[in-house]
Amino acid sequence: MAVLEVDALTKRFDEVVAVDNLSFAVQPGEIFGFLGGNGAGKTTTLRMVLDIIRPTSGRISVLGAAPDRRQAAAIGFLPEERGLYDNMTAIDTIVYFARLKQMDGGEARKHGMELLERFDLASRAKSKIGEMSKGMAQKVQLATALVNHPQLLMLDEPFSGLDPVNQGLLEEEILRASKRGAAVIFSTHVMQHAERLCDRLLLLRKGAKRFEGTLDEARAELPAAIEAIAKEDIIRVAGIASAEPKEQLDGEWRRWSIRLDPGVSAGEVLERCTTSGVALRRFEEQRANLHDVFVQLVGGEENR
Amino acid sequence: MIANILLVAKREFRQVTATKSFWLTLLLVPIALAIGPLVGDKLQDDTATKVMIVDQTGGGVARTIEDSFTINEDRALLVRLSRYVQRHDFDKADPQAVWAQHDRWYTNADVASFRAAGGLKAALAKIDTVRPEGVPAFDAPTPDYSFLPPPAGLTEAPADTIGTQAKQLTQAKGGDDKKAAADIVLLIGKGFPQDPTVSLWSNDRPRSSFVIQLQQVLTQAMRGSLLQQQGVSPQAAVAIETAAPAIAVSTPPPGGGAREAMLVRSIVPLALAYILMMSLMLSGSWMLQGSVEERSNKLLESVLACISPEELMYGKLLGALTIGLSMVAVWLGCAAFAAYATHGAIADMIRPALAPLTSPGAIIALIYFFAMGYLAISIIFVAIGAMSDSMREAQGYLMPVMLAVLLPITMLIQAVLAGNNGIMVQVLTWVPLWTPFAVLARLGIGIETWELIGSGVVLAIFVALEVVFLGRLFRASLLAQGQKLGLKQIVGRLKAAPR
């Protein structure tokens, strides 16, 4: 059973459609990337999953039931805008949020201390949040999301504002949660994190889904480009849509930028070159990265 | 739901009680109330007004004036002593003594009898034989006037120089002794009473009671002189001038008089209305700071991921109510301690004040209106906190609300103190924002049962409507950060806004 299922979800704010007929599902143990530009509807969607705001139409199922605060015990959430009570100590903050999620006080304190230990903050457990650096406070807030061993972990722009060391720590926590079977859904602007972590991705543009699938499937959305060093006879190989000479090398050899016909793979073209005796000094497939896919599918987005 | 509300309330309570301002306020109020009367006593000018009479007629008129004033002073002393004896039931100390007879206006003969029996000193000696331990001793009033002899040679000085010297005498001196030699200098000319001119120099506007009594004495002297000129004997003239009715006075015992009783009975209800107002203003401002901090620290989304806006709002209200009641409990505890520490003297005094609160119905009404008053105003603070991104912004909303709540209440307390149960008090009783204060204040002077129940029902309906509408405003405002908020937007949020 999917931990989170969203079906034909729509949210309107007056005339603005923030989320438009969105459907997706996240399975246990899966790391699901929620990508989109500013105002794409990511935060609105997460707020609807948390029952902070209600959808205009559509259906959400969290652990098989409609969103409700009673499911808070199974959910961990790290909002995009971080903040904690300045006057509370780190451990009291973690225990407070754990208890709001129906966790036993003693258990919350024990696991809270374990998390602080892991985040190298055990010595600051009784320090007030207001006395901590921003990075430390962010780790405490991450601990409030993890303390209840959530089955659904939702992280809204979790890497923003973190230094590289803490980004690595967060990646470890995401992988750790996934390994113990939690469904992890996070939104981000940083494509490298999504490429490294996500099993599947969803790209949003103006509230509507533009893509859902694996990283490879995302890359396949853009036609592959090939850089080859060959003689002029390469342009006659079947499956090549266009070949543009880039540089004249010695003799008849040239550097070519080649685009393939839709549905034709680089491997097929290489095979045809070999069988038809087209000489090659270099044949390199340049696959689109997630950044290119993002720019292609989501680019040009206007802020809401 | 209850568990979450209690968690939020506990956190709010702990946050406020962790602040220095909470403890300062908590302790400063009883300290200020304890020091206030002491400072008041110190600031009160209890020195007698110094009167110097320059009598150029030979001294007889000056003696008459002085006698008249001292008799009146002793009469006032006798009245006060009589009230003290009656209050504590000390008549048995000497049932025949003039101060043990409380049913008449004391005449000059009574005062003379009091003096002949040894005056205050002898009376207190007798009273002390029956005064139990713990009952405060009699506090004798300071005389209003003291009479001083004029400096040598002044009486014989020419009339035109007396004025200059009198002005100097009534002017404050420089140096260490800054007090004037006399506060009032009175010149009775040689020609008095044929020449009725009497001159008075004073370093301040003389009290009307002084002038009236002076005029009365001098009028008597003049009339006596005129009667004698008409052939009436001096004894007959004095008898005519001093003829006065014997007025029998019947008053309730101390604390039992209509106005006095009303004031005493209103002490506790008025104090509760005042305490409600003070604790609301204090806890309201702390609650507001907490709400604004939640918004400015951007942690509302984390909280709302765990609990509903309603649970958050109810938790905040409960936290505010707990803070307010804790403050009231501490202040009442201080009052109880003061009553105990003064060996029951205060308790003895406030016993009549507690009379309106002796019935279970009155106690229930008191608790109900106090708690509902707290809720009714606290919800407004919570809603303001939810709408404001900063304390500066919150102050903008808070100021008109505070004025709307406080101004009528100060007028209400003054009206109740003056025994005025008029149209303003009636109106305030039925306007829910002021109902708790008006009802609490009126518990002492009396409020009809139907008014009590009716205004209680109206208040309950008002609080329910507040919970619905300000609850919507609270919910709609929580995550709407940085938006320009005009009247249109506020009205929009008050309506059933979709989430």
mmCIF file with all atom_site columns, C-alpha atoms in Angstrom, chain B residues 265 268-269 272 353-370 439-440 442-444 446-447 449 452:
data_model
loop_
_atom_site.group_PDB
_atom_site.id
_atom_site.type_symbol
_atom_site.label_atom_id
_atom_site.label_alt_id
_atom_site.label_comp_id
_atom_site.label_asym_id
_atom_site.label_entity_id
_atom_site.label_seq_id
_atom_site.pdbx_PDB_ins_code
_atom_site.Cartn_x
_atom_site.Cartn_y
_atom_site.Cartn_z
_atom_site.occupancy
_atom_site.B_iso_or_equiv
_atom_site.pdbx_formal_charge
_atom_site.auth_seq_id
_atom_site.auth_comp_id
_atom_site.auth_asym_id
_atom_site.auth_atom_id
_atom_site.pdbx_PDB_model_num
ATOM 1  C CA . ARG B 1 265 ? -19.321 45.678 50.678 1.00 0.00 ? 265 ARG B CA 1
ATOM 2  C CA . VAL B 1 268 ? -13.812 42.976 47.376 1.00 0.00 ? 268 VAL B CA 1
ATOM 3  C CA . PRO B 1 269 ? -15.968 43.012 44.198 1.00 0.00 ? 269 PRO B CA 1
ATOM 4  C CA . LEU B 1 272 ? -11.724 41.743 41.802 1.00 0.00 ? 272 LEU B CA 1
ATOM 5  C CA . ALA B 1 353 ? -16.279 43.419 52.921 1.00 0.00 ? 353 ALA B CA 1
ATOM 6  C CA . LEU B 1 354 ? -16.548 39.677 52.349 1.00 0.00 ? 354 LEU B CA 1
ATOM 7  C CA . ALA B 1 355 ? -20.247 39.710 53.240 1.00 0.00 ? 355 ALA B CA 1
ATOM 8  C CA . PRO B 1 356 ? -21.445 39.904 49.592 1.00 0.00 ? 356 PRO B CA 1
ATOM 9  C CA . LEU B 1 357 ? -19.484 36.742 48.785 1.00 0.00 ? 357 LEU B CA 1
ATOM 10 C CA . THR B 1 358 ? -20.807 34.487 51.482 1.00 0.00 ? 358 THR B CA 1
ATOM 11 C CA . SER B 1 359 ? -23.504 32.734 49.427 1.00 0.00 ? 359 SER B CA 1
ATOM 12 C CA . PRO B 1 360 ? -22.576 29.914 47.029 1.00 0.00 ? 360 PRO B CA 1
ATOM 13 C CA . GLY B 1 361 ? -24.482 31.703 44.260 1.00 0.00 ? 361 GLY B CA 1
ATOM 14 C CA . ALA B 1 362 ? -22.360 34.824 44.659 1.00 0.00 ? 362 ALA B CA 1
ATOM 15 C CA . ILE B 1 363 ? -19.164 32.769 44.595 1.00 0.00 ? 363 ILE B CA 1
ATOM 16 C CA . ILE B 1 364 ? -20.300 30.912 41.458 1.00 0.00 ? 364 ILE B CA 1
ATOM 17 C CA . ALA B 1 365 ? -21.230 34.245 39.818 1.00 0.00 ? 365 ALA B CA 1
ATOM 18 C CA . LEU B 1 366 ? -17.856 35.686 40.755 1.00 0.00 ? 366 LEU B CA 1
ATOM 19 C CA . ILE B 1 367 ? -15.899 32.758 39.318 1.00 0.00 ? 367 ILE B CA 1
ATOM 20 C CA . TYR B 1 368 ? -18.081 32.613 36.194 1.00 0.00 ? 368 TYR B CA 1
ATOM 21 C CA . PHE B 1 369 ? -17.792 36.305 35.330 1.00 0.00 ? 369 PHE B CA 1
ATOM 22 C CA . PHE B 1 370 ? -14.081 36.392 36.157 1.00 0.00 ? 370 PHE B CA 1
ATOM 23 C CA . VAL B 1 439 ? -21.157 42.635 37.243 1.00 0.00 ? 439 VAL B CA 1
ATOM 24 C CA . LEU B 1 440 ? -18.116 42.064 39.469 1.00 0.00 ? 440 LEU B CA 1
ATOM 25 C CA . ARG B 1 442 ? -21.902 45.605 41.230 1.00 0.00 ? 442 ARG B CA 1
ATOM 26 C CA . LEU B 1 443 ? -21.854 42.433 43.320 1.00 0.00 ? 443 LEU B CA 1
ATOM 27 C CA . GLY B 1 444 ? -21.208 44.630 46.365 1.00 0.00 ? 444 GLY B CA 1
ATOM 28 C CA . GLY B 1 446 ? -26.416 44.654 44.737 1.00 0.00 ? 446 GLY B CA 1
ATOM 29 C CA . ILE B 1 447 ? -27.556 43.360 41.359 1.00 0.00 ? 447 ILE B CA 1
ATOM 30 C CA . THR B 1 449 ? -30.853 38.048 39.939 1.00 0.00 ? 449 THR B CA 1
ATOM 31 C CA . LEU B 1 452 ? -27.090 38.555 36.740 1.00 0.00 ? 452 LEU B CA 1
#
